[in-house]
Coordinates of C-alpha atoms in Angstrom, one line a residue:
M1 CA 19.4 19.1 -0.9
V2 CA 18.3 17.7 -4.3
Q3 CA 15.8 20.1 -5.9
R4 CA 12.7 18.0 -7.0
H5 CA 10.4 19.2 -9.8
A6 CA 7.0 17.7 -10.3
D7 CA 6.3 15.8 -13.5
K8 CA 3.7 17.9 -15.2
A9 CA 2.2 15.0 -17.1
L10 CA 1.8 12.9 -14.0
V11 CA 0.3 15.9 -12.2
E12 CA -2.3 16.3 -14.8
R13 CA -3.0 12.5 -15.0
V14 CA -3.5 12.1 -11.3
K15 CA -5.9 15.0 -11.3
Q16 CA -7.9 13.3 -13.9
L17 CA -8.0 10.1 -11.9
R18 CA -9.4 12.1 -8.8
T19 CA -12.6 12.8 -10.8
G20 CA -13.2 9.0 -10.6
L21 CA -13.7 9.2 -6.8
A22 CA -17.1 10.8 -6.9
G23 CA -18.3 9.8 -3.4
T24 CA -19.8 6.7 -1.9
P25 CA -23.4 6.2 -0.8
L26 CA -24.8 6.4 2.8
I27 CA -27.6 4.0 3.5
P28 CA -29.8 3.4 6.6
L29 CA -30.0 0.0 8.3
A30 CA -33.2 -1.0 10.0
H31 CA -32.9 -1.4 13.7
D32 CA -35.4 -1.5 16.6
E33 CA -33.5 1.0 18.8
L34 CA -30.8 2.7 16.8
D35 CA -30.7 4.9 13.6
I36 CA -27.7 3.2 11.9
V37 CA -26.2 4.5 8.7
A38 CA -23.5 2.7 6.7
K39 CA -21.2 4.6 4.4
L40 CA -20.4 2.1 1.6
E41 CA -16.8 2.6 1.0
F42 CA -16.6 -0.6 -0.9
C43 CA -18.2 1.3 -3.8
N44 CA -14.8 3.0 -4.4
P45 CA -13.1 2.0 -7.7
T46 CA -11.0 -0.8 -6.1
G47 CA -13.6 -1.8 -3.6
S48 CA -12.4 -0.3 -0.4
T49 CA -11.8 2.9 1.6
K50 CA -8.1 2.6 0.8
D51 CA -8.7 4.3 -2.5
R52 CA -9.1 7.5 -0.6
S53 CA -5.6 7.4 1.0
A54 CA -3.8 5.6 -1.9
L55 CA -4.8 8.2 -4.5
W56 CA -4.2 11.2 -2.2
I57 CA -0.8 9.9 -1.1
L58 CA 0.2 9.4 -4.7
E59 CA -1.2 12.8 -5.8
R60 CA 0.6 14.7 -3.1
A61 CA 4.0 12.8 -3.6
I62 CA 3.7 13.5 -7.3
S63 CA 3.0 17.3 -6.8
R64 CA 6.1 17.4 -4.6
G65 CA 8.3 15.7 -7.1
E66 CA 8.8 12.7 -4.8
I67 CA 7.4 10.3 -7.5
Q68 CA 8.6 10.6 -11.1
Q69 CA 7.8 8.3 -14.0
N70 CA 10.8 6.2 -13.2
T71 CA 10.1 5.8 -9.5
T72 CA 9.2 2.4 -8.0
V73 CA 6.6 2.6 -5.3
V74 CA 7.1 0.0 -2.5
E75 CA 4.6 -0.6 0.2
S76 CA 3.5 -3.2 2.9
S77 CA -0.1 -4.1 2.9
S78 CA -2.5 -6.8 4.1
G79 CA -4.5 -6.4 0.9
N80 CA -6.8 -3.4 0.2
F81 CA -4.1 -0.7 0.3
A82 CA -2.0 -2.7 -2.0
L83 CA -4.8 -3.2 -4.5
A84 CA -5.6 0.4 -4.5
L85 CA -1.9 1.4 -5.1
A86 CA -1.6 -1.3 -7.7
F87 CA -4.6 0.1 -9.6
Y88 CA -3.6 3.7 -9.5
C89 CA 0.1 3.1 -10.2
R90 CA -0.9 1.0 -13.2
M91 CA -3.2 3.9 -14.5
L92 CA -0.3 6.3 -14.0
G93 CA 2.3 4.0 -15.6
I94 CA 4.4 3.8 -12.4
A95 CA 6.0 0.6 -11.1
F96 CA 4.6 -0.8 -7.9
V97 CA 5.9 -3.6 -5.6
P98 CA 3.5 -4.7 -2.8
V99 CA 4.8 -6.6 0.2
I100 CA 2.2 -9.0 1.5
D101 CA 1.9 -12.0 3.8
P102 CA 0.0 -15.3 4.2
N103 CA -3.0 -13.6 5.6
C104 CA -3.6 -11.8 2.3
N105 CA -6.6 -13.4 0.7
A106 CA -6.0 -15.7 -2.3
A107 CA -8.2 -13.6 -4.6
T108 CA -6.3 -10.3 -3.6
E109 CA -3.0 -12.0 -4.2
T110 CA -4.0 -13.3 -7.5
H111 CA -5.2 -9.7 -8.4
L112 CA -2.0 -8.1 -7.3
R113 CA 0.1 -10.6 -9.2
N114 CA -1.8 -9.7 -12.4
L115 CA -1.4 -6.0 -11.8
C116 CA 2.2 -6.0 -10.6
R117 CA 5.4 -7.3 -12.2
Q118 CA 6.9 -8.2 -8.8
V119 CA 5.0 -9.1 -5.5
E120 CA 7.0 -9.9 -2.4
K121 CA 5.4 -12.2 0.1
V122 CA 7.0 -12.7 3.5
S123 CA 6.3 -15.8 5.6
R124 CA 7.9 -15.3 9.0
R125 CA 5.8 -14.0 11.8
D126 CA 6.9 -11.2 14.0
A127 CA 7.3 -11.1 17.8
A128 CA 3.6 -10.0 18.1
G129 CA 2.3 -13.0 16.2
G130 CA 1.6 -11.1 13.0
Y131 CA 3.6 -10.3 9.9
L132 CA 3.7 -6.5 9.9
K133 CA 7.1 -6.0 11.3
T134 CA 8.5 -8.6 8.9
R135 CA 6.8 -6.9 6.0
L136 CA 8.1 -3.5 7.0
S137 CA 11.7 -4.8 7.3
R138 CA 11.3 -6.2 3.7
V139 CA 10.1 -2.8 2.5
Q140 CA 13.3 -1.2 3.7
E141 CA 15.4 -3.8 2.0
L142 CA 13.6 -3.3 -1.3
L143 CA 14.0 0.5 -1.1
M144 CA 17.7 0.0 -0.9
E145 CA 17.7 -2.4 -3.8
F146 CA 15.7 -0.2 -6.3
G147 CA 17.0 3.0 -7.9
P148 CA 14.5 5.9 -7.5
A149 CA 11.9 4.5 -5.0
Y150 CA 9.1 5.8 -2.9
W151 CA 7.5 4.4 0.4
P152 CA 4.0 5.7 0.9
N153 CA 4.2 4.6 4.6
Q154 CA 0.5 4.5 5.2
Y155 CA 1.1 4.0 8.9
A156 CA 2.7 7.4 9.5
N157 CA 2.1 9.5 6.3
P158 CA 0.0 12.5 7.3
D159 CA -1.4 12.6 3.7
A160 CA -3.3 9.4 4.6
L161 CA -5.0 11.2 7.5
D162 CA -5.6 14.2 5.3
A163 CA -7.4 12.1 2.6
H164 CA -9.9 10.8 5.1
Y165 CA -10.3 14.2 6.8
R166 CA -11.0 15.9 3.5
F167 CA -12.9 13.4 1.5
T168 CA -14.4 10.5 3.6
A169 CA -15.4 12.6 6.6
G170 CA -16.5 15.5 4.4
E171 CA -18.9 13.3 2.6
L172 CA -20.1 11.5 5.7
I173 CA -21.0 14.9 7.5
K174 CA -22.7 16.3 4.5
D175 CA -24.9 13.1 4.0
A176 CA -25.5 11.9 7.6
G177 CA -26.3 15.1 9.4
V178 CA -25.8 15.1 13.2
I179 CA -23.9 11.9 14.2
D180 CA -24.2 10.8 17.8
Y181 CA -21.8 7.8 17.6
L182 CA -19.1 7.1 15.0
F183 CA -17.7 3.5 14.8
V184 CA -14.4 3.1 13.0
G185 CA -12.1 0.1 12.6
V186 CA -8.5 0.6 13.4
S187 CA -5.5 -0.7 11.4
T188 CA -3.0 1.7 10.1
G189 CA -4.7 4.6 11.9
G190 CA -5.2 6.9 8.9
T191 CA -9.0 6.4 8.6
I192 CA -9.9 6.9 12.2
A193 CA -7.5 9.8 12.6
G194 CA -8.9 11.7 9.7
V195 CA -12.5 10.9 10.1
S196 CA -12.6 11.3 13.9
R197 CA -11.0 14.7 13.9
R198 CA -13.4 16.2 11.4
V199 CA -16.5 14.5 13.0
K200 CA -15.5 15.9 16.3
E201 CA -15.0 19.3 14.9
A202 CA -18.5 19.2 13.4
F203 CA -20.3 17.4 16.3
P204 CA -18.2 17.9 19.5
R205 CA -20.7 15.8 21.5
S206 CA -20.4 12.8 19.3
V207 CA -18.8 9.6 20.7
V208 CA -16.1 8.1 18.6
V209 CA -15.6 4.3 19.2
A210 CA -12.5 2.7 17.8
V211 CA -13.1 -1.0 17.0
D212 CA -10.1 -3.3 17.2
T213 CA -9.6 -7.0 16.9
E214 CA -8.5 -9.4 19.6
G215 CA -4.7 -10.0 19.2
S216 CA -4.0 -6.5 18.0
V217 CA -1.5 -4.6 20.2
I218 CA -2.8 -1.1 19.3
F219 CA -4.6 -0.4 22.5
G220 CA -2.3 -2.4 24.7
G221 CA -3.8 -5.8 24.4
P222 CA -1.8 -9.0 24.4
P223 CA -0.5 -10.0 20.8
K224 CA -1.7 -13.3 19.2
K225 CA -2.0 -14.8 15.7
R226 CA -4.7 -13.2 13.7
W227 CA -6.3 -14.5 10.5
I228 CA -8.6 -11.7 9.2
P229 CA -6.7 -8.9 7.4
G230 CA -7.6 -5.3 7.4
I231 CA -8.0 -4.6 11.1
G232 CA -5.6 -4.6 14.0
S233 CA -1.9 -4.2 14.0
S234 CA 1.3 -5.6 15.4
I235 CA 2.5 -2.1 16.1
V236 CA 0.9 1.1 17.4
P237 CA 0.7 3.1 14.2
P238 CA 2.0 6.7 14.6
L239 CA -1.1 8.1 12.8
C240 CA -3.4 6.6 15.5
R241 CA -1.9 9.0 18.0
Q242 CA -3.6 11.8 16.2
A243 CA -7.1 10.2 16.4
V244 CA -9.8 11.6 18.6
I245 CA -11.2 8.5 20.4
D246 CA -13.6 8.3 23.2
E247 CA -13.9 4.5 23.7
V248 CA -12.5 1.3 22.4
E249 CA -14.4 -1.9 21.5
I250 CA -12.3 -5.1 21.1
V251 CA -14.0 -7.7 19.0
S252 CA -12.9 -11.4 18.5
E253 CA -12.3 -12.7 15.0
V254 CA -15.2 -15.2 15.5
R255 CA -17.6 -12.3 16.2
A256 CA -16.2 -10.4 13.3
A257 CA -16.9 -13.3 10.9
E258 CA -20.4 -13.6 12.4
G259 CA -21.0 -10.0 11.9
C260 CA -20.2 -10.3 8.2
H261 CA -22.8 -13.1 8.0
E262 CA -25.4 -11.0 9.9
L263 CA -25.0 -8.1 7.6
L264 CA -25.3 -10.3 4.7
D265 CA -28.4 -12.2 6.0
R266 CA -30.2 -9.1 7.4
Y267 CA -29.3 -6.3 4.9
G268 CA -27.7 -8.1 1.9
L269 CA -24.4 -6.2 2.5
F270 CA -21.6 -8.4 1.3
V271 CA -18.7 -7.0 3.3
G272 CA -15.1 -7.7 4.4
G273 CA -13.8 -8.8 7.9
S274 CA -13.1 -5.3 9.2
T275 CA -16.7 -4.2 8.5
G276 CA -18.0 -7.3 10.3
S277 CA -15.8 -6.4 13.2
I278 CA -17.4 -2.9 13.3
Y279 CA -20.9 -4.2 13.2
A280 CA -20.3 -6.7 15.9
G281 CA -18.7 -3.9 17.9
I282 CA -21.9 -1.8 17.5
Q283 CA -23.9 -4.7 18.8
S284 CA -21.7 -5.4 21.8
Y285 CA -21.4 -1.7 22.7
F286 CA -25.1 -1.1 22.8
A287 CA -25.9 -4.4 24.5
R288 CA -24.0 -2.8 27.5
N289 CA -25.1 0.8 26.8
R290 CA -28.8 0.6 25.7
P291 CA -30.2 4.1 24.7
T292 CA -32.7 5.5 27.1
G293 CA -33.6 8.9 25.3
P294 CA -34.2 9.7 21.6
R295 CA -32.9 7.2 19.0
P296 CA -29.2 8.0 18.5
T297 CA -27.6 8.2 15.0
I298 CA -24.8 5.7 14.6
A299 CA -22.5 6.0 11.6
F300 CA -19.9 3.5 10.4
L301 CA -17.8 2.8 7.4
A302 CA -18.3 -0.4 5.4
A303 CA -14.6 -0.5 4.5
D304 CA -14.5 -3.2 2.0
R305 CA -16.6 -5.7 0.1
G306 CA -16.7 -9.5 0.8
H307 CA -15.5 -11.0 -2.6
A308 CA -11.9 -11.4 -1.3
Y309 CA -13.2 -13.4 1.8
T310 CA -15.3 -16.1 0.0
K311 CA -12.7 -18.8 0.9
T312 CA -12.3 -17.5 4.5
V313 CA -15.0 -15.6 6.4
Y314 CA -17.8 -16.9 4.1
D315 CA -16.5 -20.4 4.0
A316 CA -18.2 -22.8 6.4
D317 CA -15.2 -25.1 7.0
W318 CA -12.9 -22.0 7.5
L319 CA -15.3 -20.5 9.9
R320 CA -15.6 -23.8 11.9
E321 CA -11.8 -24.1 12.1
L322 CA -11.6 -20.4 13.3
R323 CA -14.1 -21.2 16.1
A324 CA -12.1 -24.4 17.0
E325 CA -8.9 -22.3 17.1
A326 CA -10.5 -19.7 19.3
A327 CA -11.7 -22.5 21.7
R328 CA -8.2 -24.0 21.9
S329 CA -6.5 -20.7 22.6
A330 CA -9.3 -19.7 25.0
S331 CA -7.8 -16.3 25.6
P332 CA -10.2 -13.8 27.2
V333 CA -11.4 -10.8 25.0
R334 CA -11.4 -7.4 26.7
P335 CA -14.9 -6.3 25.8
H336 CA -14.2 -2.6 25.9
Q337 CA -11.9 0.1 27.1
S338 CA -13.8 3.2 28.5
D339 CA -13.0 6.6 30.1
I340 CA -9.9 7.2 28.1
E341 CA -8.1 10.4 29.2
G342 CA -6.9 13.1 26.9
E343 CA -8.4 14.6 23.8
L344 CA -5.9 13.0 21.5
L345 CA -5.4 9.3 22.2
T346 CA -1.9 7.9 22.1
C347 CA -3.4 4.5 21.5
T348 CA -2.0 3.0 24.6
P349 CA -4.1 2.3 27.7

């Protein structure tokens, strides 16, 4: 076994960068029947909750000697995690190659190409109708091509879970107080695994609702083409198996886009597609489960901001075509999945 030694200069530099993640605000949203609080994760340095996992994964890998100054970091991402890695790797002077796909927003792709010397973009859909498996295959090819290389593997890396357990959930519990319901969007699984476990430890009676998108296979739904990045997956991410989930809410992409517009129109929150999905999921969940006792406290993460979605979710022509595409496919949306057995979900029905 090769003995690895941590680069002391990198260790000190990444510790300095950690001080830049000083926490994100929690704000109340006015509602007639619910006490809703939104944790504004888009206030992180690169504009999303992925700052948490990206920096912590790099920090832990550097401390173990897995990343040196001459290491190339290679990762698959639909956008936000790639942006976070690109930023922190640039700050650390480490090479980073993101592997993206056509669903990556044009603004995000431009940003990545400005930050990274090399950007890989796949174009072939996988068997599930998405691009994830194609991206992962390209990652493996690149790891073989480069010399010293490191794959963060956000879909299975326990450091991703740990980041959200330590930091995201720690802040949420401190600021929100008792949480009756927690709504979290699911993609790579790291966020919901880390946050759900700590919230459940603090408030065992809280209800954790995973929000997924129509066309994702995470919870056993049929695969289909998806257009909004940042939520859903073509695979069942290993980290998702460590999440503590009580119920699942499936949201169509049309409702996700509408949720974005509703958050902007009603509260002035300019958010990304996954956050719109979560807000739409809260609405549909409580339309079926109207509270009868004291007003419950509902917490959710506003995972990213809307700037990267100006030519998609916030574009009238794009939204019109999305509605037309949904009407053409006319595939039914499973509204929810309840009564899930087992304390730790395996993310299969």
